[in-house]
Coordinates of C-alpha atoms in Angstrom, one line a residue:
M1 CA -14.5 -31.7 -8.4
R2 CA -12.5 -34.2 -6.4
L3 CA -9.2 -33.7 -5.1
R4 CA -7.9 -36.8 -6.7
A5 CA -8.7 -35.4 -9.9
L6 CA -5.7 -32.9 -9.6
L7 CA -3.3 -35.5 -9.1
E8 CA -4.4 -37.2 -12.1
N9 CA -3.8 -33.9 -14.3
D10 CA 0.3 -34.1 -14.9
A11 CA 0.0 -30.4 -16.1
L12 CA -0.8 -29.4 -12.6
G13 CA 2.5 -30.6 -11.3
L14 CA 1.2 -32.2 -7.9
R15 CA 2.7 -34.7 -5.5
L16 CA 1.0 -35.9 -2.6
L17 CA 2.8 -35.7 0.4
G18 CA 0.0 -36.5 3.0
G19 CA -3.5 -37.0 3.5
E20 CA -4.6 -40.0 0.8
D21 CA -7.4 -41.3 2.7
E22 CA -8.9 -37.8 2.2
L23 CA -8.7 -37.4 -1.6
D24 CA -12.5 -38.0 -2.0
R25 CA -13.3 -34.3 -0.7
T26 CA -14.5 -31.5 -2.9
V27 CA -12.9 -28.7 -3.8
R28 CA -15.0 -25.6 -3.8
G29 CA -12.5 -22.9 -5.1
V30 CA -9.0 -22.0 -4.6
M31 CA -7.0 -19.3 -2.9
T32 CA -3.2 -18.1 -3.0
T33 CA -1.9 -16.5 -0.1
D34 CA 1.3 -15.8 1.8
L35 CA -0.8 -14.6 5.2
K36 CA -0.1 -16.3 8.3
D37 CA -3.6 -16.1 9.0
P38 CA -5.5 -15.8 6.0
S39 CA -9.1 -17.0 7.7
R40 CA -10.8 -13.6 7.0
Y41 CA -10.8 -14.8 3.4
L42 CA -11.9 -18.6 3.7
S43 CA -15.3 -19.9 3.6
G44 CA -14.7 -23.6 3.4
G45 CA -14.1 -26.0 0.7
E46 CA -10.6 -24.1 -0.9
L47 CA -7.4 -25.4 -2.3
V48 CA -5.0 -23.2 -0.4
L49 CA -2.2 -22.4 -2.6
T50 CA 1.3 -21.0 -0.6
G51 CA 4.8 -19.8 -1.6
L52 CA 6.0 -20.7 2.0
A53 CA 6.5 -16.8 2.6
W54 CA 4.9 -17.1 5.9
L55 CA 7.3 -19.6 7.3
R56 CA 9.9 -18.0 9.2
E57 CA 10.8 -21.1 11.7
P58 CA 9.2 -24.5 12.4
A59 CA 6.8 -23.6 15.2
D60 CA 4.8 -21.3 12.1
A61 CA 3.7 -24.9 10.8
E62 CA 1.0 -25.9 13.7
P63 CA -1.0 -22.7 13.8
F64 CA -0.8 -21.6 10.0
V65 CA -2.5 -25.6 9.4
R66 CA -4.8 -25.5 12.3
I67 CA -6.4 -22.1 10.9
L68 CA -6.9 -24.0 7.5
A69 CA -8.4 -26.7 9.4
G70 CA -10.8 -24.8 11.3
A71 CA -12.0 -23.1 8.2
G72 CA -13.1 -26.3 6.5
V73 CA -10.2 -25.9 3.6
A74 CA -10.4 -28.9 1.3
A75 CA -6.4 -29.1 1.1
L76 CA -3.2 -27.4 1.2
A77 CA -0.9 -27.2 -1.9
A78 CA 2.9 -25.8 -1.1
G79 CA 5.2 -24.6 -3.7
E80 CA 8.7 -25.9 -3.8
A81 CA 10.1 -22.7 -5.6
E82 CA 11.3 -21.2 -2.8
L83 CA 12.5 -23.6 0.1
G84 CA 13.0 -27.0 -2.5
D85 CA 11.5 -29.7 -0.4
I86 CA 8.7 -29.6 1.7
P87 CA 9.6 -28.7 5.6
E88 CA 8.8 -31.8 7.7
D89 CA 7.4 -29.4 10.2
L90 CA 4.5 -28.5 7.7
V91 CA 4.3 -32.3 6.7
Q92 CA 3.5 -33.4 10.5
A93 CA 1.1 -30.5 10.8
C94 CA -1.1 -31.6 8.1
S95 CA -1.1 -34.9 9.0
R96 CA -2.2 -34.3 12.8
H97 CA -5.0 -32.3 11.4
R98 CA -6.1 -34.4 8.6
L99 CA -5.4 -31.6 6.0
P100 CA -4.4 -33.3 2.5
L101 CA -0.8 -31.7 1.3
F102 CA 0.3 -31.7 -2.1
G103 CA 3.9 -30.3 -3.2
V104 CA 3.7 -28.0 -6.4
N105 CA 6.9 -28.4 -8.8
E106 CA 8.5 -25.2 -9.0
S107 CA 8.0 -25.0 -12.8
V108 CA 4.1 -24.7 -12.5
A109 CA 2.9 -21.5 -11.6
F110 CA 0.2 -20.6 -9.3
A111 CA -1.8 -19.2 -12.1
T112 CA -1.9 -22.3 -13.7
I113 CA -3.7 -24.2 -10.7
T114 CA -5.9 -21.3 -9.5
E115 CA -7.3 -21.4 -13.6
H116 CA -7.8 -25.4 -13.9
V117 CA -9.4 -25.5 -10.6
V118 CA -11.7 -22.1 -10.9
R119 CA -12.7 -23.6 -15.0
Q120 CA -13.5 -27.1 -13.3
V121 CA -15.2 -26.0 -10.5
S122 CA -17.3 -23.2 -12.6
G123 CA -18.4 -25.9 -15.0
E124 CA -19.6 -27.9 -12.4
R125 CA -21.8 -25.3 -10.9
A126 CA -22.8 -23.2 -13.9
G127 CA -22.3 -23.7 -17.5
D128 CA -22.3 -20.0 -18.3
L129 CA -19.4 -18.6 -16.3
A130 CA -17.2 -21.6 -17.2
A131 CA -17.4 -20.0 -21.0
V132 CA -16.4 -17.0 -19.4
V133 CA -13.6 -18.3 -17.4
D134 CA -12.5 -20.5 -20.5
R135 CA -12.7 -17.6 -23.3
H136 CA -11.0 -15.3 -20.7
R137 CA -8.1 -17.7 -19.9
R138 CA -7.4 -18.2 -23.7
L139 CA -7.1 -14.2 -24.3
M140 CA -5.1 -13.9 -21.4
T141 CA -2.5 -16.4 -22.1
S142 CA -2.3 -14.9 -26.2
G143 CA -0.1 -12.0 -24.3
P144 CA -1.2 -8.2 -23.5
A145 CA -3.3 -8.4 -26.6
G146 CA -5.4 -10.7 -26.1
G147 CA -7.5 -8.6 -23.8
G148 CA -7.0 -8.2 -19.8
P149 CA -9.5 -7.6 -17.1
E150 CA -12.2 -5.8 -20.1
V151 CA -12.5 -9.4 -21.2
V152 CA -13.9 -10.9 -18.7
L153 CA -16.2 -8.0 -17.5
D154 CA -17.6 -7.7 -21.4
L155 CA -18.3 -11.3 -20.8
L156 CA -20.1 -10.7 -17.4
G157 CA -22.2 -8.5 -19.4
S158 CA -23.2 -10.3 -22.4
D159 CA -23.3 -13.8 -20.5
L160 CA -24.6 -13.1 -17.3
D161 CA -26.2 -9.6 -17.4
L162 CA -24.1 -8.0 -15.1
R163 CA -22.3 -4.6 -15.3
A164 CA -19.1 -4.4 -13.7
W165 CA -16.1 -2.6 -13.3
V166 CA -12.4 -3.4 -11.8
L167 CA -11.7 -0.2 -9.7
S168 CA -8.3 0.7 -7.8
P169 CA -8.1 1.8 -3.9
T170 CA -8.9 5.5 -5.0
G171 CA -11.3 4.8 -7.1
R172 CA -9.8 5.5 -10.1
Q173 CA -11.3 2.9 -13.0
I174 CA -8.9 0.4 -14.3
A175 CA -11.1 -1.5 -16.5
G176 CA -14.7 -1.7 -17.4
A177 CA -17.5 -2.6 -19.7
G178 CA -19.7 0.1 -21.4
E179 CA -19.4 3.3 -20.1
P180 CA -17.4 4.3 -17.4
L181 CA -18.4 5.0 -13.8
E182 CA -18.7 8.7 -13.1
A183 CA -15.6 9.7 -10.6
G184 CA -17.7 10.5 -7.8
L185 CA -19.7 7.5 -7.6
A186 CA -16.3 5.6 -8.2
A187 CA -14.6 7.4 -5.4
T188 CA -17.8 6.8 -3.0
L189 CA -17.8 3.0 -4.1
A190 CA -14.0 2.7 -3.6
G191 CA -14.6 4.5 0.0
E192 CA -17.2 2.2 1.4
H193 CA -15.1 -1.0 0.3
L194 CA -12.4 0.6 2.0
A195 CA -14.3 1.6 5.3
A196 CA -15.8 -2.2 5.5
T197 CA -12.8 -4.1 4.7
R198 CA -11.1 -2.2 7.5
T199 CA -13.9 -3.1 10.1
G200 CA -13.5 -7.0 9.0
R201 CA -16.9 -7.4 6.8
R202 CA -16.6 -10.0 4.5
G203 CA -17.3 -9.0 1.0
P204 CA -19.5 -8.5 -1.0
H205 CA -20.1 -5.3 0.4
R206 CA -23.6 -3.9 -0.4
L207 CA -24.9 -0.3 -0.9
T208 CA -26.7 1.6 -2.8
V209 CA -26.2 4.9 -4.4
G210 CA -28.8 7.3 -6.0
G211 CA -31.5 4.3 -5.8
T212 CA -29.1 1.9 -7.8
P213 CA -27.9 -0.8 -6.0
Y214 CA -23.8 -2.0 -5.9
S215 CA -22.0 -4.9 -4.8
L216 CA -18.2 -4.7 -4.0
F217 CA -16.0 -7.9 -4.2
P218 CA -12.4 -7.8 -3.1
I219 CA -9.8 -8.9 -5.6
R220 CA -6.7 -9.9 -3.2
N221 CA -3.5 -9.4 -4.2
T222 CA -2.0 -12.1 -2.3
G223 CA 0.0 -14.0 -5.2
R224 CA 3.3 -14.4 -5.6
G225 CA 3.8 -10.9 -6.8
A226 CA 2.6 -9.9 -3.7
A227 CA 4.0 -8.7 -0.2
P228 CA 4.5 -11.8 1.8
A229 CA 2.5 -12.7 5.3
A230 CA 1.0 -9.4 5.8
R231 CA 0.3 -9.3 9.6
D232 CA -2.7 -6.5 9.7
V233 CA -5.3 -6.0 7.2
R234 CA -4.0 -2.3 7.1
E235 CA -0.7 -3.5 5.1
T236 CA -2.9 -4.5 1.8
V237 CA -6.2 -2.3 2.3
L238 CA -4.7 0.9 0.5
S239 CA -3.7 -1.5 -2.4
D240 CA -6.3 -3.8 -3.0
W241 CA -8.4 -3.5 -6.1
L242 CA -12.0 -4.0 -5.9
L243 CA -14.9 -5.5 -8.5
A244 CA -17.7 -3.3 -8.4
V245 CA -21.3 -5.3 -9.8
E246 CA -24.4 -2.8 -10.5
A247 CA -26.5 -5.5 -8.7
D248 CA -27.4 -6.3 -5.2
A249 CA -25.6 -9.5 -4.2
G250 CA -27.5 -10.3 -0.9
D251 CA -30.9 -12.5 -2.9
W252 CA -27.8 -14.3 -5.1
P253 CA -27.4 -18.4 -4.5
A254 CA -24.1 -19.7 -3.3
A255 CA -23.4 -20.7 -6.7
R256 CA -23.8 -17.2 -8.2
L257 CA -21.8 -15.7 -5.4
D258 CA -18.6 -18.5 -5.6
L259 CA -19.0 -17.7 -9.6
L260 CA -18.1 -13.9 -9.1
Q261 CA -15.2 -15.0 -6.6
G262 CA -13.7 -16.9 -9.4
V263 CA -13.9 -14.1 -11.7
T264 CA -12.0 -11.8 -9.1
Q265 CA -9.4 -14.7 -8.9
L266 CA -9.3 -14.4 -12.5
I267 CA -8.5 -10.4 -12.2
A268 CA -6.0 -11.2 -9.4
V269 CA -3.6 -13.6 -11.5
E270 CA -4.0 -10.5 -14.5
R271 CA -2.9 -8.0 -11.8
D272 CA -0.2 -10.2 -10.2
R273 CA 1.4 -10.2 -13.6
R274 CA 1.0 -6.5 -14.4
D275 CA 2.4 -5.9 -11.4
A276 CA 5.6 -7.6 -12.1
A277 CA 6.5 -5.3 -14.9
R278 CA 7.2 -2.4 -11.8
T279 CA 9.8 -4.5 -10.5
V280 CA 12.1 -2.6 -13.2
R281 CA 10.8 0.8 -12.3
R282 CA 11.2 0.2 -8.6
R283 CA 14.6 -1.0 -8.8
L284 CA 16.0 2.3 -10.8
A285 CA 14.3 4.0 -8.3
Q286 CA 15.9 2.5 -5.6
E287 CA 19.0 2.7 -6.9
V288 CA 18.9 6.2 -7.7
L289 CA 18.0 6.8 -4.0
E290 CA 20.6 5.2 -2.7
L291 CA 23.2 7.0 -4.6
V292 CA 21.6 10.8 -3.7
Q293 CA 20.9 9.4 0.1
S294 CA 24.9 8.5 0.2
G295 CA 26.1 11.6 -1.3
A296 CA 27.4 9.8 -4.2
A297 CA 28.9 11.9 -7.0
P298 CA 26.6 14.0 -9.2
A299 CA 28.2 12.3 -12.4
E300 CA 27.3 8.8 -10.8
I301 CA 23.6 9.9 -9.9
A302 CA 23.4 11.3 -13.6
A303 CA 24.6 7.9 -15.4
R304 CA 22.0 6.3 -13.5
L305 CA 19.3 8.6 -14.4
R306 CA 20.3 8.1 -18.3
V307 CA 19.6 4.7 -17.7
A308 CA 16.1 5.4 -16.2
A309 CA 15.0 7.6 -18.7
P310 CA 14.4 5.2 -21.6
V311 CA 12.4 3.1 -18.8
L312 CA 10.0 5.4 -17.6
L313 CA 9.9 8.0 -20.8
P314 CA 10.5 5.7 -23.9
G315 CA 11.4 7.3 -27.0
L316 CA 12.2 10.9 -25.3
G317 CA 15.7 12.0 -26.7
T318 CA 16.9 14.1 -24.1
A319 CA 17.0 13.2 -20.0
P320 CA 14.0 15.0 -18.4
H321 CA 13.6 17.2 -15.5
W322 CA 12.6 15.3 -12.5
Q323 CA 10.4 15.7 -9.4
V324 CA 10.8 13.8 -5.9
V325 CA 7.5 13.1 -4.1
V326 CA 7.8 12.0 -0.8
A327 CA 4.7 10.0 1.3
R328 CA 4.0 8.2 4.3
V329 CA 1.2 6.3 5.6
E330 CA 1.0 6.0 9.6
W331 CA -1.2 4.2 11.6
E332 CA -1.9 5.0 15.6
T333 CA -0.7 2.1 17.5
E334 CA -0.7 1.2 21.6
P335 CA 2.4 0.7 23.3
G336 CA 3.4 -3.0 23.4
Q337 CA 1.7 -3.1 20.2
N338 CA 3.4 -4.2 16.7
G339 CA 3.4 -1.2 14.5
V340 CA 2.3 -1.9 10.6
D341 CA 5.4 -2.0 7.9
S342 CA 4.2 1.0 6.6
G343 CA 6.7 1.4 3.8
P344 CA 5.4 -1.0 0.9
V345 CA 1.9 0.3 1.6
A346 CA 3.1 4.1 1.0
Q347 CA 5.2 2.9 -2.4
A348 CA 1.9 1.1 -3.6
L349 CA -0.4 3.9 -2.5
L350 CA 1.8 6.7 -4.2
E351 CA 2.4 4.7 -7.1
E352 CA -1.5 4.8 -7.7
I353 CA -1.6 8.5 -6.6
L354 CA 0.7 9.5 -8.8
V355 CA -1.6 8.2 -11.8
D356 CA -3.7 10.9 -13.7
P357 CA -7.2 10.5 -12.0
A358 CA -8.9 10.8 -15.6
A359 CA -6.5 7.9 -16.9
S360 CA -8.1 4.4 -16.9
G361 CA -6.3 1.3 -17.3
A362 CA -3.8 -0.7 -15.4
D363 CA -0.5 -0.1 -17.5
T364 CA -0.6 4.1 -16.9
A365 CA 1.4 3.9 -14.0
D366 CA 4.4 2.9 -16.2
R367 CA 5.9 6.3 -16.2
I368 CA 6.5 6.2 -12.1
A369 CA 9.7 5.0 -10.4
V370 CA 8.9 4.6 -6.6
A371 CA 11.2 3.3 -4.1
H372 CA 10.8 3.3 0.0
S373 CA 13.1 3.9 2.4
G374 CA 12.1 3.0 6.1
D375 CA 8.5 4.0 6.2
E376 CA 9.1 6.7 3.5
A377 CA 8.0 5.9 -0.1
I378 CA 9.9 8.1 -2.3
A379 CA 8.9 9.0 -6.3
L380 CA 10.7 9.8 -8.9
V381 CA 8.7 11.7 -11.2
P382 CA 10.1 12.8 -14.7
L383 CA 8.6 15.7 -16.4
A384 CA 9.3 15.5 -20.5
A385 CA 9.3 19.6 -20.4
A386 CA 11.3 22.0 -22.6
P387 CA 14.5 23.2 -20.7
L388 CA 13.8 25.5 -17.6
P389 CA 13.2 29.2 -18.2
D390 CA 14.8 31.7 -15.9
S391 CA 12.1 31.9 -13.9
E392 CA 9.1 29.7 -13.1
D393 CA 6.7 33.0 -13.7
D394 CA 7.7 32.5 -17.4
M395 CA 7.3 28.8 -17.4
P396 CA 3.3 28.1 -18.5
P397 CA 1.6 26.3 -16.0
A398 CA 1.1 23.1 -17.5
T399 CA 5.1 22.6 -17.5
L400 CA 5.6 23.2 -13.8
G401 CA 5.0 19.1 -13.2
L402 CA 3.1 18.0 -9.9
H403 CA 1.5 20.4 -7.7
A404 CA 0.5 19.1 -3.9
D405 CA -2.9 21.3 -3.8
V406 CA -4.4 19.0 -6.5
L407 CA -2.4 15.6 -5.9
L408 CA -4.7 14.6 -3.4
D409 CA -8.1 16.0 -4.4
A410 CA -9.5 13.4 -6.2
V411 CA -8.5 10.8 -3.9
R412 CA -8.8 12.4 -0.4
A413 CA -12.5 10.8 0.2
P414 CA -11.9 7.1 -0.3
L415 CA -8.5 7.3 1.2
S416 CA -10.0 9.1 4.5
A417 CA -12.3 6.1 4.5
G418 CA -9.4 3.6 4.6
L419 CA -7.7 5.2 6.9
D420 CA -10.7 5.1 9.2
G421 CA -9.8 7.3 12.2
D422 CA -6.0 5.8 13.2
G423 CA -4.1 6.2 10.0
R424 CA -2.7 9.3 8.5
L425 CA -1.4 10.0 4.7
T426 CA 1.1 12.9 4.5
L427 CA 2.8 14.2 1.2
G428 CA 5.2 16.5 0.0
V429 CA 6.1 17.6 -3.3
S430 CA 9.4 19.3 -4.3
A431 CA 10.2 21.5 -7.3
A432 CA 11.3 20.6 -10.7
V433 CA 15.2 20.1 -10.9
H434 CA 16.8 19.5 -14.2
S435 CA 20.3 17.7 -13.0
A436 CA 21.8 15.0 -11.0
E437 CA 23.2 17.9 -8.3
G438 CA 19.2 19.0 -7.9
L439 CA 18.2 15.8 -6.8
R440 CA 19.5 16.0 -3.3
G441 CA 17.7 19.2 -2.6
A442 CA 14.8 17.8 -4.1
L443 CA 14.5 15.3 -1.9
E444 CA 15.0 17.3 1.8
E445 CA 12.6 19.5 -0.2
A446 CA 10.3 17.4 -0.2
R447 CA 11.0 15.6 3.1
H448 CA 10.2 19.0 4.4
A449 CA 7.1 19.2 2.5
R450 CA 5.8 16.4 4.1
R451 CA 6.5 17.5 7.5
V452 CA 4.5 20.9 7.1
A453 CA 1.7 18.7 5.8
A454 CA 1.9 16.4 8.8
A455 CA 1.7 19.3 11.3
R456 CA -1.8 20.2 9.4
P457 CA -5.3 18.4 10.9
G458 CA -6.8 15.8 8.8
R459 CA -6.1 12.5 7.2
V460 CA -5.0 13.1 4.0
C461 CA -2.4 15.9 4.0
A462 CA -0.3 17.3 1.2
A463 CA 2.5 20.3 0.9
G464 CA 4.7 21.4 -2.0
H465 CA 7.8 23.5 -2.5
H466 CA 6.2 26.9 -2.7
E467 CA 5.1 26.4 0.9
L468 CA 8.4 26.0 2.5
A469 CA 9.3 29.5 1.3
S470 CA 8.3 31.2 4.3
H471 CA 10.2 29.2 6.7
V472 CA 12.3 26.2 6.0
L473 CA 14.2 28.0 2.8
L474 CA 14.5 31.3 4.7
L475 CA 16.2 30.0 7.8
P476 CA 20.0 30.8 6.3
F477 CA 19.1 34.3 5.6
V478 CA 17.4 35.5 9.2
P479 CA 19.4 37.7 10.8
D480 CA 21.5 36.0 13.8
D481 CA 20.2 38.2 16.5
V482 CA 16.7 37.8 15.4
R483 CA 17.4 33.8 15.3
R484 CA 18.9 34.0 18.6
A485 CA 16.1 35.8 20.4
F486 CA 13.8 33.9 18.8
T487 CA 15.0 30.5 19.7
A488 CA 15.8 31.9 23.3
R489 CA 12.3 32.8 23.9
L490 CA 11.0 29.5 23.3
L491 CA 13.8 27.0 24.4
D492 CA 15.3 28.5 27.1
P493 CA 12.9 28.1 29.6
L494 CA 12.9 24.6 28.6
R495 CA 16.8 24.0 28.9
D496 CA 16.6 25.9 32.2
Y497 CA 13.9 23.2 33.4
D498 CA 15.6 20.3 32.2
R499 CA 19.3 21.8 33.8
R500 CA 17.6 21.8 37.2
H501 CA 15.0 18.7 37.1
R502 CA 16.7 16.4 34.5
A503 CA 13.2 16.6 33.0
E504 CA 14.4 15.9 28.9
L505 CA 11.9 18.3 28.1
I506 CA 14.0 19.3 25.0
P507 CA 14.2 15.6 23.8
T508 CA 10.6 15.2 24.2
L509 CA 9.7 18.0 22.3
E510 CA 11.8 17.2 19.5
A511 CA 10.3 13.4 19.5
F512 CA 6.9 14.8 19.7
L513 CA 7.4 17.0 16.9
D514 CA 9.3 14.1 14.7
C515 CA 6.0 11.9 15.2
D516 CA 4.0 14.6 13.8
G517 CA 2.1 15.3 17.3
S518 CA 1.2 11.4 17.7
W519 CA 1.0 10.9 21.5
T520 CA 1.2 6.9 21.2
R521 CA 4.2 6.5 18.4
C522 CA 5.9 9.2 20.3
A523 CA 5.5 7.8 23.9
T524 CA 6.4 4.4 22.2
R525 CA 9.7 5.9 20.6
L526 CA 10.4 7.4 24.1
H527 CA 9.8 4.3 26.2
L528 CA 7.2 6.1 28.2
H529 CA 3.5 5.5 29.6
V530 CA 1.2 8.0 27.5
N531 CA 0.4 9.7 30.7
T532 CA 3.7 10.9 31.2
L533 CA 4.4 12.0 27.7
R534 CA 1.4 14.2 28.3
Y535 CA 2.6 15.5 31.8
R536 CA 5.8 16.7 29.8
V537 CA 4.2 18.4 26.7
G538 CA 2.0 20.0 29.7
R539 CA 5.0 21.3 31.4
I540 CA 6.4 22.8 28.0
E541 CA 3.2 24.2 27.8
Q542 CA 3.2 26.2 30.6
L543 CA 6.8 26.9 30.8
T544 CA 6.5 28.7 27.1
G545 CA 2.7 29.7 26.6
R546 CA 2.1 28.1 24.0
D547 CA -0.1 24.9 22.8
L548 CA 1.1 22.3 21.2
S549 CA -2.3 21.1 19.3
R550 CA -1.8 24.5 17.5
L551 CA -0.3 24.4 13.9
E552 CA 1.2 27.8 14.2
D553 CA 3.1 26.7 17.7
K554 CA 4.3 23.7 16.4
L555 CA 5.6 25.3 13.4
D556 CA 7.4 27.9 15.9
F557 CA 9.1 25.2 17.9
F558 CA 10.4 23.4 14.9
L559 CA 11.6 26.5 13.3
A560 CA 13.6 27.3 16.9
L561 CA 15.0 24.1 17.2
R562 CA 15.9 23.7 13.5
M563 CA 17.7 27.3 14.2
S564 CA 19.3 26.4 17.6

């Protein structure tokens, strides 16, 4: 289709702001993005839709437009919902690069434009997928009862003879046509997708498992409901869905590849719609978290929990018990490099991890409330159980809630591939509490458990409240003379050295443990060169006879610092 055809459709709400001489350009696809640099997802000929979340200052317009023009984009359409009138700097930049620019009326959803373009382009290329797109659009617009991703996958099978499944980044099946994928196979496909995305390879990613070929298409969550302006692929890789097709796309013609890309765009529209439902649960979790962390009165927290319970557990007559789960995703960064905004990454990932791995569908997370504070994601998990007995020994295992040792079993392999040598996921789980008074303690318990997990080797680690009984929770009961002897044996040599040489070994040790043994993050926090940090840690080990690469010695130092 031609660009000028878009202007002829009043329902699309497009207003031409520049590039009248270029309206005969051909549109071969559509992409919605708020990334500062979307080049890795562009192949040329797209109509790019943007909400302008990446535009923080006037100077941002020129490099963004230059990237689009260099990729051969057909035109840019900017939404007017956020800023009102389109900034003049963007208009001028598009004029310099001869890139047609449209304004999108705030009353028109990007999904409307996306569906129109995909339908028109598909209709010109192949009648089979045009029927799929049109039928799926009608079903989607009729509401949740109309279908969803399952419908378009059914049509792919019947119209194009393609078996396909939509998978989460952990390998959980969200939608599929026919028989579900075996769990191990789904995890393998998800892991391959994450690893390929981390290395910058452009989809579809192809592999063969057990003699059967598969092609993996990314489903980018870059619509209005997505986090804006991701600076790094690591900010989205652990939250994007994928479309797995039982076929080798290596010998497909360009038209067939474009058709499948159109399908991923339709599924992305549906995901954006469903993700919007999470905002209420996230807001409830954030409100409760802020009350707990600010030391609010238990009665105030309890009132907020009574509001949250009907949303998270509809139909439940009484407020449930609660568990707290804390997760952190951390990436290694060299000194001077920009860090990854890990809070939203951990939030989206924790929402996925807490879904029962045996459950399918995109609506199975409607009882999970996850907030994020800094780099931490914090989940409030309601437990619809009978009143807690006097002893957990009397409680049936099924009512004990989440267990750290099984939470990550189903997702360890794919997530390790996505973390790819420079990232870690650590997770801590509290015991169940039955009142607002217990939430603050549960939060600290989950945080302590996560720190224990962080002291372990491996890319994906978890620890539960049971593992704290051996040290953190027993510290108040250690006799004073034992505490003094223990801390003196470990810390006095360092304190004496600091007094004589002003070497700051104690602060260095605290920062090193707080950074979970990460050399680069610790050096960045202390504003030191990594070699200087290594010298200080070596001096600590020499003075104490301990080895900070060993878990046992790390825990001993951690306990000594806590007791001092």
